[in-house]
PDB file of C-alpha atoms in Angstrom:
ATOM      1  CA  MET A 226     -25.909  -4.818  13.106  1.00 90.00           C
ATOM      2  CA  THR A 227     -23.775  -5.849  10.114  1.00 97.00           C
ATOM      3  CA  ILE A 228     -20.230  -4.484  10.237  1.00 98.00           C
ATOM      4  CA  GLY A 229     -18.542  -3.716   6.944  1.00 98.00           C
ATOM      5  CA  PHE A 230     -14.886  -2.883   6.402  1.00 98.00           C
ATOM      6  CA  VAL A 231     -14.288  -0.801   3.261  1.00 98.00           C
ATOM      7  CA  LEU A 232     -10.654  -0.688   2.154  1.00 98.00           C
ATOM      8  CA  GLY A 233      -9.772   1.940  -0.425  1.00 97.00           C
ATOM      9  CA  GLY A 234      -7.059   2.061  -3.064  1.00 94.00           C
ATOM     10  CA  GLY A 235      -3.836   4.044  -2.957  1.00 89.00           C
ATOM     11  CA  GLY A 236      -0.644   2.054  -3.563  1.00 88.00           C
ATOM     12  CA  VAL A 237       1.941   2.038  -0.782  1.00 88.00           C
ATOM     13  CA  ARG A 238      -0.179   4.461   1.195  1.00 91.00           C
ATOM     14  CA  GLY A 239      -2.338   1.398   1.813  1.00 93.00           C
ATOM     15  CA  ALA A 240       0.074   0.504   4.618  1.00 94.00           C
ATOM     16  CA  VAL A 241      -2.183   2.644   6.793  1.00 96.00           C
ATOM     17  CA  HIS A 242      -4.751  -0.162   6.560  1.00 97.00           C
ATOM     18  CA  VAL A 243      -2.557  -2.263   8.840  1.00 97.00           C
ATOM     19  CA  GLY A 244      -2.497   0.338  11.613  1.00 97.00           C
ATOM     20  CA  MET A 245      -6.240   0.890  11.303  1.00 98.00           C
ATOM     21  CA  LEU A 246      -6.907  -2.845  11.490  1.00 98.00           C
ATOM     22  CA  GLN A 247      -4.770  -3.135  14.607  1.00 98.00           C
ATOM     23  CA  ALA A 248      -6.829  -0.426  16.312  1.00 98.00           C
ATOM     24  CA  LEU A 249     -10.120  -1.982  15.165  1.00 98.00           C
ATOM     25  CA  PHE A 250      -9.260  -5.455  16.445  1.00 98.00           C
ATOM     26  CA  GLU A 251      -8.000  -4.038  19.743  1.00 98.00           C
ATOM     27  CA  ALA A 252     -11.402  -2.364  20.094  1.00 97.00           C
ATOM     28  CA  ASP A 253     -13.024  -5.776  19.442  1.00 97.00           C
ATOM     29  CA  ILE A 254     -14.462  -4.640  16.109  1.00 98.00           C
ATOM     30  CA  ARG A 255     -14.546  -7.398  13.501  1.00 98.00           C
ATOM     31  CA  PRO A 256     -16.084  -7.424  10.027  1.00 98.00           C
ATOM     32  CA  ASP A 257     -19.083  -9.350   8.761  1.00 98.00           C
ATOM     33  CA  LEU A 258     -18.275  -8.122   5.238  1.00 98.00           C
ATOM     34  CA  VAL A 259     -15.108  -6.821   3.550  1.00 98.00           C
ATOM     35  CA  VAL A 260     -15.173  -4.670   0.400  1.00 98.00           C
ATOM     36  CA  GLY A 261     -11.917  -3.584  -1.229  1.00 98.00           C
ATOM     37  CA  THR A 262     -10.335  -1.880  -4.205  1.00 97.00           C
ATOM     38  CA  SER A 263      -6.747  -2.183  -5.485  1.00 96.00           C
ATOM     39  CA  ILE A 264      -4.380  -2.351  -2.484  1.00 96.00           C
ATOM     40  CA  GLY A 265      -7.565  -2.506  -0.421  1.00 97.00           C
ATOM     41  CA  ALA A 266      -8.529  -5.684  -2.269  1.00 98.00           C
ATOM     42  CA  ILE A 267      -5.185  -7.246  -1.331  1.00 97.00           C
ATOM     43  CA  THR A 268      -5.463  -6.264   2.331  1.00 97.00           C
ATOM     44  CA  GLY A 269      -9.129  -7.181   2.225  1.00 98.00           C
ATOM     45  CA  ALA A 270      -8.308 -10.707   1.065  1.00 98.00           C
ATOM     46  CA  ALA A 271      -5.985 -11.122   4.036  1.00 97.00           C
ATOM     47  CA  VAL A 272      -8.629  -9.856   6.473  1.00 98.00           C
ATOM     48  CA  ALA A 273     -11.406 -11.961   4.961  1.00 98.00           C
ATOM     49  CA  ALA A 274      -9.169 -15.025   5.199  1.00 98.00           C
ATOM     50  CA  ASP A 275      -8.312 -14.339   8.849  1.00 97.00           C
ATOM     51  CA  PRO A 276     -10.547 -11.676  10.466  1.00 97.00           C
ATOM     52  CA  THR A 277      -8.625 -11.678  13.749  1.00 96.00           C
ATOM     53  CA  SER A 278      -5.807  -9.647  15.260  1.00 96.00           C
ATOM     54  CA  SER A 279      -3.259 -12.198  14.018  1.00 96.00           C
ATOM     55  CA  VAL A 280      -3.694 -10.857  10.493  1.00 97.00           C
ATOM     56  CA  VAL A 281      -2.020  -7.611  11.598  1.00 97.00           C
ATOM     57  CA  ASP A 282       1.285  -9.374  12.196  1.00 94.00           C
ATOM     58  CA  ARG A 283       1.032 -11.178   8.861  1.00 93.00           C
ATOM     59  CA  LEU A 284       0.323  -7.951   7.005  1.00 95.00           C
ATOM     60  CA  THR A 285       3.104  -6.065   8.790  1.00 93.00           C
ATOM     61  CA  ALA A 286       5.544  -8.804   7.797  1.00 91.00           C
ATOM     62  CA  ALA A 287       4.229  -8.815   4.228  1.00 89.00           C
ATOM     63  CA  TRP A 288       4.759  -5.062   3.835  1.00 89.00           C
ATOM     64  CA  SER A 289       8.416  -5.405   4.845  1.00 86.00           C
ATOM     65  CA  SER A 290       9.048  -8.627   2.946  1.00 84.00           C
ATOM     66  CA  PRO A 291      11.200  -9.148  -0.162  1.00 81.00           C
ATOM     67  CA  ALA A 292       7.963 -10.071  -1.972  1.00 79.00           C
ATOM     68  CA  ALA A 293       6.624  -6.535  -1.461  1.00 83.00           C
ATOM     69  CA  ALA A 294       9.913  -4.973  -2.570  1.00 82.00           C
ATOM     70  CA  ARG A 295       9.846  -6.989  -5.786  1.00 81.00           C
ATOM     71  CA  VAL A 296       6.422  -5.698  -6.903  1.00 82.00           C
ATOM     72  CA  TYR A 297       7.796  -2.331  -8.059  1.00 73.00           C
ATOM     73  CA  GLY A 298      11.466  -2.874  -7.325  1.00 73.00           C
ATOM     74  CA  GLN A 299      12.796  -3.870 -10.731  1.00 70.00           C
ATOM     75  CA  PRO A 300      15.670  -1.785 -12.174  1.00 68.00           C
ATOM     76  CA  TRP A 301      14.690   0.951 -14.606  1.00 57.00           C
ATOM     77  CA  TYR A 302      16.409  -0.736 -17.557  1.00 60.00           C
ATOM     78  CA  GLN A 303      14.312  -3.872 -17.036  1.00 76.00           C
ATOM     79  CA  GLN A 304      11.199  -1.716 -16.913  1.00 72.00           C
ATOM     80  CA  LEU A 305      12.117  -0.065 -20.197  1.00 72.00           C
ATOM     81  CA  ARG A 306      12.841  -3.405 -21.873  1.00 80.00           C
ATOM     82  CA  ARG A 307       9.482  -4.756 -20.727  1.00 77.00           C
ATOM     83  CA  PHE A 308       7.674  -1.655 -21.934  1.00 68.00           C
ATOM     84  CA  ALA A 309       9.429  -1.915 -25.302  1.00 81.00           C
ATOM     85  CA  ARG A 310       8.234  -5.507 -25.648  1.00 81.00           C
ATOM     86  CA  SER A 311       4.707  -5.116 -24.277  1.00 80.00           C
ATOM     87  CA  ARG A 312       4.088  -1.461 -25.202  1.00 80.00           C
ATOM     88  CA  ILE A 313       1.622  -1.262 -22.293  1.00 78.00           C
ATOM     89  CA  ASN A 314       3.296  -2.018 -18.941  1.00 74.00           C
ATOM     90  CA  LEU A 315       6.520  -1.399 -17.052  1.00 84.00           C
ATOM     91  CA  TYR A 316       6.337  -4.148 -14.428  1.00 86.00           C
ATOM     92  CA  ASP A 317       5.937  -7.909 -14.348  1.00 91.00           C
ATOM     93  CA  PRO A 318       2.693  -8.898 -12.549  1.00 92.00           C
ATOM     94  CA  ALA A 319       4.246 -12.117 -11.165  1.00 93.00           C
ATOM     95  CA  PRO A 320       5.625 -10.527  -7.951  1.00 92.00           C
ATOM     96  CA  LEU A 321       2.247  -8.938  -7.228  1.00 94.00           C
ATOM     97  CA  ARG A 322       0.501 -12.260  -7.792  1.00 95.00           C
ATOM     98  CA  ALA A 323       2.905 -13.866  -5.314  1.00 94.00           C
ATOM     99  CA  LEU A 324       2.199 -11.144  -2.757  1.00 93.00           C
ATOM    100  CA  ILE A 325      -1.572 -11.606  -3.162  1.00 95.00           C
ATOM    101  CA  THR A 326      -1.210 -15.367  -2.775  1.00 95.00           C
ATOM    102  CA  GLU A 327       0.741 -14.807   0.432  1.00 93.00           C
ATOM    103  CA  ALA A 328      -1.846 -12.339   1.730  1.00 93.00           C
ATOM    104  CA  ALA A 329      -4.706 -14.756   1.027  1.00 95.00           C
ATOM    105  CA  ASP A 330      -3.039 -17.290   3.343  1.00 93.00           C
ATOM    106  CA  GLY A 331      -3.648 -20.317   1.140  1.00 92.00           C
ATOM    107  CA  ARG A 332      -7.204 -19.502   0.112  1.00 96.00           C
ATOM    108  CA  GLU A 333      -7.747 -19.988  -3.595  1.00 97.00           C
ATOM    109  CA  THR A 334     -11.459 -19.184  -3.898  1.00 98.00           C
ATOM    110  CA  PHE A 335     -13.837 -16.678  -2.357  1.00 98.00           C
ATOM    111  CA  ALA A 336     -15.796 -19.572  -0.823  1.00 98.00           C
ATOM    112  CA  GLU A 337     -12.796 -20.509   1.345  1.00 98.00           C
ATOM    113  CA  LEU A 338     -12.719 -17.137   3.119  1.00 98.00           C
ATOM    114  CA  ALA A 339     -13.921 -16.755   6.698  1.00 98.00           C
ATOM    115  CA  VAL A 340     -16.104 -13.726   5.887  1.00 98.00           C
ATOM    116  CA  PRO A 341     -17.520 -12.513   2.544  1.00 98.00           C
ATOM    117  CA  LEU A 342     -15.156 -10.467   0.386  1.00 98.00           C
ATOM    118  CA  VAL A 343     -16.103  -8.261  -2.563  1.00 98.00           C
ATOM    119  CA  VAL A 344     -13.489  -6.590  -4.800  1.00 98.00           C
ATOM    120  CA  SER A 345     -13.917  -4.141  -7.648  1.00 97.00           C
ATOM    121  CA  ALA A 346     -12.160  -3.972 -11.004  1.00 98.00           C
ATOM    122  CA  ALA A 347     -12.606  -1.879 -14.149  1.00 98.00           C
ATOM    123  CA  CYS A 348     -13.715  -3.996 -17.107  1.00 98.00           C
ATOM    124  CA  ILE A 349     -12.240  -2.848 -20.400  1.00 98.00           C
ATOM    125  CA  GLU A 350     -14.766  -4.497 -22.705  1.00 98.00           C
ATOM    126  CA  THR A 351     -17.816  -3.077 -20.908  1.00 97.00           C
ATOM    127  CA  ALA A 352     -16.190   0.167 -19.694  1.00 96.00           C
ATOM    128  CA  SER A 353     -17.762  -0.397 -16.282  1.00 96.00           C
ATOM    129  CA  GLU A 354     -17.050  -1.500 -12.753  1.00 96.00           C
ATOM    130  CA  GLU A 355     -17.385  -5.167 -11.960  1.00 97.00           C
ATOM    131  CA  TRP A 356     -17.620  -6.844  -8.572  1.00 98.00           C
ATOM    132  CA  PHE A 357     -16.011 -10.199  -7.819  1.00 98.00           C
ATOM    133  CA  ASP A 358     -17.326 -12.240  -4.902  1.00 98.00           C
ATOM    134  CA  THR A 359     -17.254 -15.834  -6.163  1.00 98.00           C
ATOM    135  CA  GLY A 360     -14.871 -18.115  -8.012  1.00 97.00           C
ATOM    136  CA  PRO A 361     -11.052 -17.906  -8.159  1.00 97.00           C
ATOM    137  CA  LEU A 362      -9.721 -15.410  -5.621  1.00 98.00           C
ATOM    138  CA  ILE A 363      -6.168 -14.560  -6.675  1.00 98.00           C
ATOM    139  CA  GLN A 364      -6.987 -13.588 -10.265  1.00 98.00           C
ATOM    140  CA  ALA A 365      -9.854 -11.346  -9.135  1.00 98.00           C
ATOM    141  CA  VAL A 366      -7.686  -9.520  -6.595  1.00 98.00           C
ATOM    142  CA  LEU A 367      -4.907  -9.151  -9.175  1.00 98.00           C
ATOM    143  CA  ALA A 368      -7.457  -7.618 -11.557  1.00 98.00           C
ATOM    144  CA  SER A 369      -8.484  -5.134  -8.878  1.00 98.00           C
ATOM    145  CA  ALA A 370      -4.849  -4.081  -8.385  1.00 97.00           C
ATOM    146  CA  SER A 371      -3.714  -3.881 -12.036  1.00 96.00           C
ATOM    147  CA  VAL A 372      -2.544  -0.278 -12.174  1.00 93.00           C
ATOM    148  CA  PRO A 373      -2.698   1.005 -15.793  1.00 93.00           C
ATOM    149  CA  GLY A 374       0.737   1.456 -17.317  1.00 91.00           C
ATOM    150  CA  ALA A 375       2.496  -0.206 -14.407  1.00 91.00           C
ATOM    151  CA  LEU A 376       0.855  -3.608 -14.953  1.00 94.00           C
ATOM    152  CA  PRO A 377      -0.911  -5.243 -17.884  1.00 95.00           C
ATOM    153  CA  PRO A 378      -4.681  -5.771 -17.910  1.00 96.00           C
ATOM    154  CA  THR A 379      -5.630  -8.947 -16.063  1.00 97.00           C
ATOM    155  CA  PRO A 380      -7.759 -11.503 -17.933  1.00 97.00           C
ATOM    156  CA  VAL A 381     -10.683 -13.074 -16.106  1.00 97.00           C
ATOM    157  CA  GLY A 382     -12.736 -15.322 -18.348  1.00 95.00           C
ATOM    158  CA  ASP A 383     -13.075 -13.642 -21.730  1.00 96.00           C
ATOM    159  CA  ARG A 384     -12.691 -10.090 -20.392  1.00 97.00           C
ATOM    160  CA  HIS A 385      -9.797  -7.907 -19.291  1.00 98.00           C
ATOM    161  CA  TYR A 386      -9.571  -5.737 -16.199  1.00 98.00           C
ATOM    162  CA  LEU A 387      -7.673  -2.767 -14.817  1.00 97.00           C
ATOM    163  CA  ASP A 388      -7.338  -1.330 -11.323  1.00 97.00           C
ATOM    164  CA  GLY A 389     -10.648  -0.940  -9.504  1.00 96.00           C
ATOM    165  CA  GLY A 390      -9.629   2.549  -8.403  1.00 94.00           C
ATOM    166  CA  LEU A 391     -10.476   3.756 -11.903  1.00 94.00           C
ATOM    167  CA  VAL A 392     -14.181   3.172 -11.223  1.00 95.00           C
ATOM    168  CA  ASN A 393     -14.571   3.018  -7.434  1.00 95.00           C
ATOM    169  CA  SER A 394     -11.636   4.011  -5.288  1.00 95.00           C
ATOM    170  CA  ILE A 395     -13.408   3.789  -1.890  1.00 97.00           C
ATOM    171  CA  PRO A 396     -16.375   1.436  -2.386  1.00 97.00           C
ATOM    172  CA  LEU A 397     -18.611   2.643   0.425  1.00 98.00           C
ATOM    173  CA  GLY A 398     -21.830   2.365  -1.572  1.00 97.00           C
ATOM    174  CA  GLU A 399     -21.226  -1.277  -2.413  1.00 98.00           C
ATOM    175  CA  ALA A 400     -20.805  -2.187   1.247  1.00 98.00           C
ATOM    176  CA  ILE A 401     -24.114  -0.476   2.061  1.00 98.00           C
ATOM    177  CA  ARG A 402     -25.809  -2.125  -0.909  1.00 97.00           C
ATOM    178  CA  ARG A 403     -24.701  -5.502   0.410  1.00 97.00           C
ATOM    179  CA  GLY A 404     -26.227  -4.925   3.818  1.00 97.00           C
ATOM    180  CA  ALA A 405     -23.611  -3.230   5.987  1.00 98.00           C
ATOM    181  CA  THR A 406     -25.234  -1.043   8.632  1.00 98.00           C
ATOM    182  CA  THR A 407     -22.061   0.063  10.415  1.00 98.00           C
ATOM    183  CA  VAL A 408     -19.207   0.785   8.040  1.00 98.00           C
ATOM    184  CA  TYR A 409     -15.577   1.467   8.866  1.00 98.00           C
ATOM    185  CA  VAL A 410     -13.823   3.145   5.943  1.00 98.00           C
ATOM    186  CA  LEU A 411     -10.111   2.394   5.799  1.00 98.00           C
ATOM    187  CA  GLN A 412      -8.971   5.065   3.357  1.00 97.00           C
ATOM    188  CA  VAL A 413      -5.362   5.954   2.557  1.00 93.00           C
ATOM    189  CA  GLY A 414      -5.473   9.666   3.356  1.00 90.00           C
ATOM    190  CA  ARG A 415      -6.009  11.419   0.055  1.00 89.00           C
ATOM    191  CA  ILE A 416      -9.540  12.521   0.954  1.00 91.00           C
ATOM    192  CA  GLU A 417      -8.086  14.249   4.019  1.00 91.00           C
ATOM    193  CA  GLU A 418      -5.879  16.497   1.883  1.00 89.00           C
ATOM    194  CA  PRO A 419      -7.188  19.740   0.377  1.00 89.00           C
ATOM    195  CA  LEU A 420      -6.976  20.298  -3.361  1.00 90.00           C
ATOM    196  CA  THR A 421      -5.784  23.556  -4.872  1.00 90.00           C
ATOM    197  CA  ALA A 422      -5.722  24.891  -8.415  1.00 94.00           C
ATOM    198  CA  PRO A 423      -2.865  23.345 -10.464  1.00 90.00           C
ATOM    199  CA  HIS A 424       0.341  25.278 -11.204  1.00 90.00           C
ATOM    200  CA  ASN A 425       2.028  22.927 -13.677  1.00 89.00           C
ATOM    201  CA  ALA A 426       1.357  19.939 -15.922  1.00 87.00           C
ATOM    202  CA  ALA A 427       1.968  17.406 -13.153  1.00 81.00           C
ATOM    203  CA  ASP A 428      -0.508  19.264 -10.933  1.00 85.00           C
ATOM    204  CA  VAL A 429      -3.124  19.164 -13.669  1.00 92.00           C
ATOM    205  CA  ALA A 430      -2.955  15.362 -13.888  1.00 85.00           C
ATOM    206  CA  ARG A 431      -2.879  14.935 -10.111  1.00 83.00           C
ATOM    207  CA  VAL A 432      -5.806  17.256  -9.410  1.00 90.00           C
ATOM    208  CA  ALA A 433      -7.918  15.796 -12.217  1.00 90.00           C
ATOM    209  CA  PHE A 434      -7.259  12.276 -10.956  1.00 85.00           C
ATOM    210  CA  GLU A 435      -8.080  13.232  -7.375  1.00 88.00           C
ATOM    211  CA  ILE A 436     -11.398  14.790  -8.383  1.00 91.00           C
ATOM    212  CA  ALA A 437     -12.243  11.633 -10.298  1.00 87.00           C
ATOM    213  CA  ARG A 438     -11.274   9.492  -7.298  1.00 85.00           C
ATOM    214  CA  ARG A 439     -13.002  11.485  -4.588  1.00 91.00           C
ATOM    215  CA  HIS A 440     -16.310  12.765  -5.924  1.00 92.00           C
ATOM    216  CA  ARG A 441     -18.087   9.406  -5.865  1.00 94.00           C
ATOM    217  CA  PHE A 442     -17.059   8.628  -2.298  1.00 95.00           C
ATOM    218  CA  PHE A 443     -18.234  11.994  -1.000  1.00 95.00           C
ATOM    219  CA  ARG A 444     -21.557  11.574  -2.773  1.00 95.00           C
ATOM    220  CA  GLU A 445     -22.041   8.090  -1.359  1.00 96.00           C
ATOM    221  CA  LEU A 446     -21.084   9.322   2.092  1.00 96.00           C
ATOM    222  CA  GLU A 447     -23.584  12.174   1.898  1.00 96.00           C
ATOM    223  CA  ASN A 448     -26.326   9.848   0.640  1.00 95.00           C
ATOM    224  CA  ALA A 449     -25.802   7.059   3.179  1.00 96.00           C
ATOM    225  CA  PRO A 450     -29.283   5.832   4.145  1.00 96.00           C
ATOM    226  CA  GLU A 451     -30.868   6.486   7.496  1.00 95.00           C
ATOM    227  CA  GLY A 452     -29.857   3.755   9.908  1.00 95.00           C
ATOM    228  CA  VAL A 453     -26.384   3.333   8.395  1.00 98.00           C
ATOM    229  CA  THR A 454     -23.422   4.622  10.429  1.00 97.00           C
ATOM    230  CA  VAL A 455     -20.200   5.404   8.602  1.00 98.00           C
ATOM    231  CA  HIS A 456     -16.850   5.871  10.335  1.00 98.00           C
ATOM    232  CA  VAL A 457     -14.101   7.321   8.126  1.00 98.00           C
ATOM    233  CA  LEU A 458     -10.922   6.321   9.900  1.00 98.00           C
ATOM    234  CA  PRO A 459      -8.032   8.821  10.050  1.00 97.00           C
ATOM    235  CA  THR A 460      -4.538   8.185   8.719  1.00 95.00           C
ATOM    236  CA  GLY A 461      -2.769  10.954  10.611  1.00 91.00           C
ATOM    237  CA  GLY A 462      -1.922  12.848   7.426  1.00 88.00           C
ATOM    238  CA  ALA A 463       0.376  12.670   4.431  1.00 78.00           C
ATOM    239  CA  LEU A 464       4.121  12.230   4.650  1.00 81.00           C
ATOM    240  CA  PRO A 465       6.723  14.424   2.932  1.00 80.00           C
ATOM    241  CA  GLY A 466       7.155  13.307  -0.663  1.00 73.00           C
ATOM    242  CA  ASP A 467       3.698  11.785  -1.042  1.00 73.00           C
ATOM    243  CA  GLU A 468       2.932  14.315  -3.740  1.00 67.00           C
ATOM    244  CA  LYS A 469       5.783  13.071  -5.977  1.00 64.00           C
ATOM    245  CA  LEU A 470       5.182  10.872  -9.014  1.00 58.00           C
ATOM    246  CA  GLY A 471       7.309   7.983  -7.735  1.00 62.00           C
ATOM    247  CA  ALA A 472       5.755   7.931  -4.261  1.00 60.00           C
ATOM    248  CA  PHE A 473       3.597   4.925  -5.180  1.00 62.00           C
ATOM    249  CA  LYS A 474       6.592   2.585  -4.744  1.00 62.00           C
ATOM    250  CA  ARG A 475       8.207   4.042  -1.597  1.00 69.00           C
ATOM    251  CA  LEU A 476       8.315   1.238   0.964  1.00 76.00           C
ATOM    252  CA  ASP A 477      10.654   3.089   3.342  1.00 78.00           C
ATOM    253  CA  THR A 478       7.643   4.901   4.822  1.00 84.00           C
ATOM    254  CA  THR A 479       5.675   1.730   5.619  1.00 89.00           C
ATOM    255  CA  GLU A 480       6.426   1.496   9.346  1.00 91.00           C
ATOM    256  CA  HIS A 481       5.720   5.187   9.900  1.00 91.00           C
ATOM    257  CA  ARG A 482       2.396   4.981   8.079  1.00 93.00           C
ATOM    258  CA  ILE A 483       1.291   1.937  10.083  1.00 95.00           C
ATOM    259  CA  GLU A 484       2.176   3.478  13.437  1.00 96.00           C
ATOM    260  CA  GLN A 485       0.647   6.848  12.597  1.00 96.00           C
ATOM    261  CA  ALA A 486      -2.630   5.355  11.379  1.00 96.00           C
ATOM    262  CA  TYR A 487      -2.810   3.079  14.409  1.00 97.00           C
ATOM    263  CA  THR A 488      -2.400   5.974  16.839  1.00 97.00           C
ATOM    264  CA  HIS A 489      -4.976   8.211  15.182  1.00 97.00           C
ATOM    265  CA  THR A 490      -7.514   5.441  14.602  1.00 98.00           C
ATOM    266  CA  ARG A 491      -7.201   4.233  18.193  1.00 98.00           C
ATOM    267  CA  GLU A 492      -7.874   7.762  19.427  1.00 98.00           C
ATOM    268  CA  TYR A 493     -10.822   8.128  17.059  1.00 97.00           C
ATOM    269  CA  LEU A 494     -12.412   4.855  18.196  1.00 98.00           C
ATOM    270  CA  ALA A 495     -11.906   5.823  21.841  1.00 97.00           C
ATOM    271  CA  ARG A 496     -13.791   9.088  21.222  1.00 96.00           C
ATOM    272  CA  VAL A 497     -16.591   7.221  19.460  1.00 94.00           C
ATOM    273  CA  ARG A 498     -16.933   4.817  22.383  1.00 93.00           C
ATOM    274  CA  ALA A 499     -16.820   7.648  24.938  1.00 92.00           C
ATOM    275  CA  ASP A 500     -19.518   9.560  23.051  1.00 87.00           C
ATOM    276  CA  ALA A 501     -21.703   6.437  22.900  1.00 85.00           C
ATOM    277  CA  GLU A 502     -21.304   5.785  26.619  1.00 83.00           C
ATOM    278  CA  ASP A 503     -22.021   9.426  27.417  1.00 81.00           C
ATOM    279  CA  GLY A 504     -25.142   9.381  25.263  1.00 71.00           C
ATOM    280  CA  GLY A 505     -26.338   6.164  26.842  1.00 65.00           C
ATOM    281  CA  SER A 506     -25.981   7.566  30.341  1.00 60.00           C
ATOM    282  CA  ARG A 507     -28.314  10.485  29.700  1.00 57.00           C
TER     283      ARG A 507
END
C-alpha cells in the first residue's frame, strides 16, 4: 500500500490542513507521497520535510506568526502603489517566500525532503499545468502559490508560472498516477458547499470559478481505478464570511478552522477504522 496525501488549494481556508494532519498522525497514518497545489503546496512542503506529528506544531505556529500576517497584511495604499508600478500585482511576494522557507524547515531542494513531494503550477508560456518534483524547492512552491493579481508570476528557468489552482486545484489524479493506492484528500471545504444560480456580478465570478475548480476533481474521484481507495477528509463546514471577496486574507479564523477540521477528521477516521474492523470480523 502506498499512502498519498493530496493537499488542495484555497488560501487561508488551508488552515484546515493542519487539523486534518493532526488527526491523521494521531491515527498513525503517514504519507509515502505528498502532492499539493497553492496553499497545499506550502503545507505539503512542510509535511514532506517532516512527515511526523511534530510538523503540526510547526504549522500551527506558522499560521499565527507575523510572517503569515505579512503575506497579505500590507496597507491598502501600499497595495495600490505597487499595482500602479507593476500593473499586475497588489502584494510583494517576499513575505510569502519567507513563509515557504520557514515551512520547508531548511530544505532547499526536493531531494532533501523526507518523502517525495510534487507541486503543480500553471505555466503561462505553454498554457498548461506543470509538475515540480526535482530541483530548487522554494521557487517551485512559490510558483504554485502565485495567486493571479495578488502576486506576480513566478519565474522558473525561462518560463513564468501562476497559482496551480488555475489548472488543478485538488490534484487527486496526479497522486494516483504516481502510484498512490490509498489517498487522503485534504481539501479546504469548497467542494462540500452547494452551488446555486448567481444573483449578482460577484456571484457570477464565484460560481464560474467554483465550477472550474471542482469539475476536474469530481471526475478524477469518479474515475479512480479499481484498487485505489480515496478518503476525502471533512473540514466541518464553512465559516461566516467565507463567501466574501476579502475572505482569502482573514487569519482571525485560523484557530477555529484547525480545531473544527481536526474534530471532524478524527471522527471520520474513527468510523473508517470501525468499519474496517467490523468487516474483518465477519
